CSV table of C-alpha atoms in Angstrom, one decimal:
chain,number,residue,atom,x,y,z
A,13,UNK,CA,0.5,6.9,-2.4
A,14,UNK,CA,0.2,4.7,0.8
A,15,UNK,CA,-1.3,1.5,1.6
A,16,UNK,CA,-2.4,0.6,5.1
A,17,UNK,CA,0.9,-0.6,7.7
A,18,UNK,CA,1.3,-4.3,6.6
A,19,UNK,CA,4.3,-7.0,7.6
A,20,UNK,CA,8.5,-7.2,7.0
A,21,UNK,CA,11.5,-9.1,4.5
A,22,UNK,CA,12.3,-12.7,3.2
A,23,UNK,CA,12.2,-14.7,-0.1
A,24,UNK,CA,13.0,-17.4,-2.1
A,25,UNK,CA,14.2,-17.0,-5.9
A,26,UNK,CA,13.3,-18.8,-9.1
A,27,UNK,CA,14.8,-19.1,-12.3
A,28,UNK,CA,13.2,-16.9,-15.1
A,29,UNK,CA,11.4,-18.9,-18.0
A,30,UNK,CA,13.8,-19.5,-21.0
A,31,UNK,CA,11.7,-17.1,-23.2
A,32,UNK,CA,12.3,-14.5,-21.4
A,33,UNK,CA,15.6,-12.2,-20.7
A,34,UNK,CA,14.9,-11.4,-17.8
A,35,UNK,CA,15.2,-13.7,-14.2
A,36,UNK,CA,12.2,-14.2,-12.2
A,37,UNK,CA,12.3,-14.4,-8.2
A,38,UNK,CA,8.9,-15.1,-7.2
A,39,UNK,CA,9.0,-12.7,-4.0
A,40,UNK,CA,8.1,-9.2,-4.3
A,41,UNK,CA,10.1,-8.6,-1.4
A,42,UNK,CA,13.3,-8.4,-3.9
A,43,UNK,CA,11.8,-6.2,-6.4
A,44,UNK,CA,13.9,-3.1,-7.3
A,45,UNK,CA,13.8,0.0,-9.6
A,46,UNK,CA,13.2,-1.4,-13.2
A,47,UNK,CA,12.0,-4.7,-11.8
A,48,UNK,CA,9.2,-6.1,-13.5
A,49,UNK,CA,6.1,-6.8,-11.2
A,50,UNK,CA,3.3,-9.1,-12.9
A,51,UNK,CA,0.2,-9.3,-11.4
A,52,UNK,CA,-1.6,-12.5,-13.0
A,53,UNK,CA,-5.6,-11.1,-13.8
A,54,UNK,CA,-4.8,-7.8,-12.9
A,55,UNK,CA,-5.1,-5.9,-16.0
A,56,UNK,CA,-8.2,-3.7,-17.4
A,57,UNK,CA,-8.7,-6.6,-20.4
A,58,UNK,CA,-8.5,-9.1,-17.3
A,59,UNK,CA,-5.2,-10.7,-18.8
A,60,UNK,CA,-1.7,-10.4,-16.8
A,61,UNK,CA,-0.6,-6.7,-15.8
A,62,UNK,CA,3.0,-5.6,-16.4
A,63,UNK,CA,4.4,-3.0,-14.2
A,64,UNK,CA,7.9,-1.6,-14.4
A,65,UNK,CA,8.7,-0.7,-10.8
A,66,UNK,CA,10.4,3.5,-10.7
A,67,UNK,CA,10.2,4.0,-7.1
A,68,UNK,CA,10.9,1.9,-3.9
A,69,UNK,CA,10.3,3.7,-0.8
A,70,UNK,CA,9.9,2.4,2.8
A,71,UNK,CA,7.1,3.1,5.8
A,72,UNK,CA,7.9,2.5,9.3
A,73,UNK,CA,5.7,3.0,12.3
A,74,UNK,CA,5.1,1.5,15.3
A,75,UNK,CA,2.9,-1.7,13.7
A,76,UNK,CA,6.6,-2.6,11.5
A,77,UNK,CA,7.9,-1.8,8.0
A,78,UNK,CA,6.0,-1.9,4.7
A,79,UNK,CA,7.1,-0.8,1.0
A,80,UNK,CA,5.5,0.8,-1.5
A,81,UNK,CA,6.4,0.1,-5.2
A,82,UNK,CA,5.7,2.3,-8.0
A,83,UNK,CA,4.7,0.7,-10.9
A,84,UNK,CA,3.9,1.7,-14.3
A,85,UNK,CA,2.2,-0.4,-17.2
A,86,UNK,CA,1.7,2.3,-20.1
A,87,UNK,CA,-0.7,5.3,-18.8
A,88,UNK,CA,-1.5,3.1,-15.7
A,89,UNK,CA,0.1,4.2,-12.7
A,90,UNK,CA,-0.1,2.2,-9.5
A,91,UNK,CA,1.1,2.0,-6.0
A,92,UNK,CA,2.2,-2.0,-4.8
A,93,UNK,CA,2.3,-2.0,-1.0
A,94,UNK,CA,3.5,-4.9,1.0
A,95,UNK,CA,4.6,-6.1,4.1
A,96,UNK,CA,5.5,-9.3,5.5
A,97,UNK,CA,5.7,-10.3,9.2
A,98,UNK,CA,4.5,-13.3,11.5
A,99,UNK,CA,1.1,-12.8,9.9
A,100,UNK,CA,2.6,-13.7,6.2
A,101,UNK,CA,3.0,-11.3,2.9
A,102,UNK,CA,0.1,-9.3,2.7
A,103,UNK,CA,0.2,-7.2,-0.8
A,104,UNK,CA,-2.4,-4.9,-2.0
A,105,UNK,CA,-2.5,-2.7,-5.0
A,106,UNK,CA,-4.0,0.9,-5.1
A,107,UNK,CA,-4.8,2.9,-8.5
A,108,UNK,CA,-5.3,6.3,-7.9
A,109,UNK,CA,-4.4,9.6,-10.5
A,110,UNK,CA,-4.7,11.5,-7.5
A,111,UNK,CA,-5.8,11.7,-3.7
A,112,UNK,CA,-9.3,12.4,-2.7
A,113,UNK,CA,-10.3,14.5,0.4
A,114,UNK,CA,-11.8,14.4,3.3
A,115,UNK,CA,-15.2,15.2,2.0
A,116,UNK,CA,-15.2,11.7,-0.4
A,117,UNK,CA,-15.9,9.5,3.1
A,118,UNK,CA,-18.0,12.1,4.9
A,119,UNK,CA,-15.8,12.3,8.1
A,120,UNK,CA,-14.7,15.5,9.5
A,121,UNK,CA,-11.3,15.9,10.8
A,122,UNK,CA,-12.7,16.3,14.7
A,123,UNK,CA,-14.0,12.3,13.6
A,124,UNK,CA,-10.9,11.1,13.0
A,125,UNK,CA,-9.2,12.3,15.8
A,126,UNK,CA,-11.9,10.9,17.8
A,127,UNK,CA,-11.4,8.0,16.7
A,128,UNK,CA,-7.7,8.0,16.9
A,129,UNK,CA,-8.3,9.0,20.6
A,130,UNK,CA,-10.4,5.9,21.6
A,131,UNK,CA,-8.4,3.4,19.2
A,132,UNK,CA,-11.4,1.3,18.8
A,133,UNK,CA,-12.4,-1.1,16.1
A,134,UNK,CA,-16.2,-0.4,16.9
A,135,UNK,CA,-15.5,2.8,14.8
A,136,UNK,CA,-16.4,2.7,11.0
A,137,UNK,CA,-17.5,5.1,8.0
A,138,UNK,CA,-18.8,4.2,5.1
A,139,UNK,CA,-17.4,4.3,1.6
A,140,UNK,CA,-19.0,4.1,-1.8
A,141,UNK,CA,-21.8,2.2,-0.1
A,142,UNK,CA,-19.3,-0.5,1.9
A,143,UNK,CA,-18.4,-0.3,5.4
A,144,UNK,CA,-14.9,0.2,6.4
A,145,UNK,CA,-13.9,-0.4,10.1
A,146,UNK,CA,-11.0,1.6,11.8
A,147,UNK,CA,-7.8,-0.5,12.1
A,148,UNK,CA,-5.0,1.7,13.3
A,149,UNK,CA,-3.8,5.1,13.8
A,150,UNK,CA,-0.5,6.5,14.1
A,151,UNK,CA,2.4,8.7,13.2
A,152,UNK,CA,4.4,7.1,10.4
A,153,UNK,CA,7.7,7.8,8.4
A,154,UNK,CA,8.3,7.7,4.9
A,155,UNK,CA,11.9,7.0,3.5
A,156,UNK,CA,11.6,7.9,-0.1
A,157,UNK,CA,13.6,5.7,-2.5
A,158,UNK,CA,14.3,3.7,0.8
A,159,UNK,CA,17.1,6.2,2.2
A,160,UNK,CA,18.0,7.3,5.3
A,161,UNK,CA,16.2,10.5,5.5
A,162,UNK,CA,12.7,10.4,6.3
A,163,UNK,CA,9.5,12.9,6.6
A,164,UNK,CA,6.7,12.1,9.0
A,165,UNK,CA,3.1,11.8,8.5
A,166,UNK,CA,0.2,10.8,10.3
A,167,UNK,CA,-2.0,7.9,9.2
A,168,UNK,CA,-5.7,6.3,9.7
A,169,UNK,CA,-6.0,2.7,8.4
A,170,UNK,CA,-9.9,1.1,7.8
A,171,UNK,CA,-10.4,-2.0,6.1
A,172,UNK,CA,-13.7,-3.7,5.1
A,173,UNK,CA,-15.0,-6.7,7.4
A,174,UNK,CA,-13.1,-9.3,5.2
A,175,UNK,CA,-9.6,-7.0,5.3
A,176,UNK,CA,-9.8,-7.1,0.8
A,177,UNK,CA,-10.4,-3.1,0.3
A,178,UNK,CA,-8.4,-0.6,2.2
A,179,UNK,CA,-8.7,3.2,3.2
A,180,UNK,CA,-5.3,5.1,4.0
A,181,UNK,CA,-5.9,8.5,5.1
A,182,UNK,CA,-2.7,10.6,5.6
A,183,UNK,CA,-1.8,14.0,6.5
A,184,UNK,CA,1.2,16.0,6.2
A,185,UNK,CA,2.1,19.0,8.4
A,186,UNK,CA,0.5,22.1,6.5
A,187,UNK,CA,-0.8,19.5,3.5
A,188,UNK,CA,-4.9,18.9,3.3
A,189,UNK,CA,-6.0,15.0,4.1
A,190,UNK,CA,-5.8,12.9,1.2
A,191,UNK,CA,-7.2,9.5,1.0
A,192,UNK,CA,-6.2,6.7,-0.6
A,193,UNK,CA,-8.0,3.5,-1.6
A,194,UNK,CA,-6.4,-0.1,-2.3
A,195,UNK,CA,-7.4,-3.6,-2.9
A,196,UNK,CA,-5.5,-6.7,-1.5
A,197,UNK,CA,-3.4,-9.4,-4.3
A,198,UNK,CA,-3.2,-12.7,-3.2
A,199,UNK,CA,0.6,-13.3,-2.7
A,200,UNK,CA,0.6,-15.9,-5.7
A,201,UNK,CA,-0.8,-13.9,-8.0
A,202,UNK,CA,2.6,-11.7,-7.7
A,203,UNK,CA,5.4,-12.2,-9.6
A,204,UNK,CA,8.9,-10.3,-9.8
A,205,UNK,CA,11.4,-10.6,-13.2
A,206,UNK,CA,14.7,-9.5,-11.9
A,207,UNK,CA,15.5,-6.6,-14.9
């Protein structure tokens, strides 16, 4: 999965509650593979959701750095992008089984490069009844399990007027478009337990 292009590193640790065996550092920006990443109102009974990070991976493109955490809590699989750069830690959350197309926002692919061609925020399209303003286009590179090795994409970002609900769309050489959809997680609403 991928979130739109966000920010870049920092954070400050915590220690864990006594209860627990596991040490908290507050920052998502330390999280790791078997981390624990809480999001406080986040689950389907609106209580605390528990996600056991299995995959770390890194995006870079012109815009900066963001990661992308793979959580699972159960069944529930979910993709935790952030980014953190002059702007502050943006985090945002998408739950998706699987990618939708093209088709699912009603743009063609001549659209999109249109829009990527005159790189204007006046461009939109509309989603489940919301409107979601172009942000960014651009060619971006994944480095799965944050290596060294990385595969290049290219990548449309919208958001709606108040920036909370993203639209990634991404294509892969000789891959169909898939879309993505995320919602942003106020940064204190995140917490990390060191495993």
């Amino acid at each position: 999965m991928v979130g739109a292009m966000f920010r870049s590193l920092f954070g400050k640790k915590k220690k864990g509650r006594s209860s627990d065996s596991l040490a908290t550092d507050e920052s998502i920006r330390s999280a790791g593979v078997g981390d624990v990443v809480v999001i406080a109102g986040y689950s389907l009974t609106l209580g605390d959701a528990y996600f056991i990070v299995e995959l770390v991976s890194r995006y870079e493109s012109p815009v900066g750095k963001a990661y992308e955490l793979i959580g699972v809590e159960g069944d529930r699989r979910v993709a935790i992008n952030w980014t953190d750069d002059s702007g502050g830690l943006f985090i945002s959350v998408a739950e998706q089984d699987a990618p939708m197309g093209l088709s699912a926002l009603g743009v063609t692919e001549e659209e999109l490069g249109r829009m990527d061609e005159s790189h204007s925020i006046d461009n939109s399209l509309i989603y489940d009844g919301e409107t979601y303003f172009y942000r960014n286009s651009h060619q971006v590179t994944y480095y799965k399990d944050n290596g060294r090795e990385g595969e290049a994409f290219w990548g449309w970002e919208f958001s709606n007027d108040e920036g909370k609900k993203m639209i990634s769309v991404v294509k892969w050489d000789e891959v169909p478009f898939e879309i993505y959809t995320s919602k942003a997680v106020s940064p204190d609403m995140v917490s990390v337990y060191k495993k």
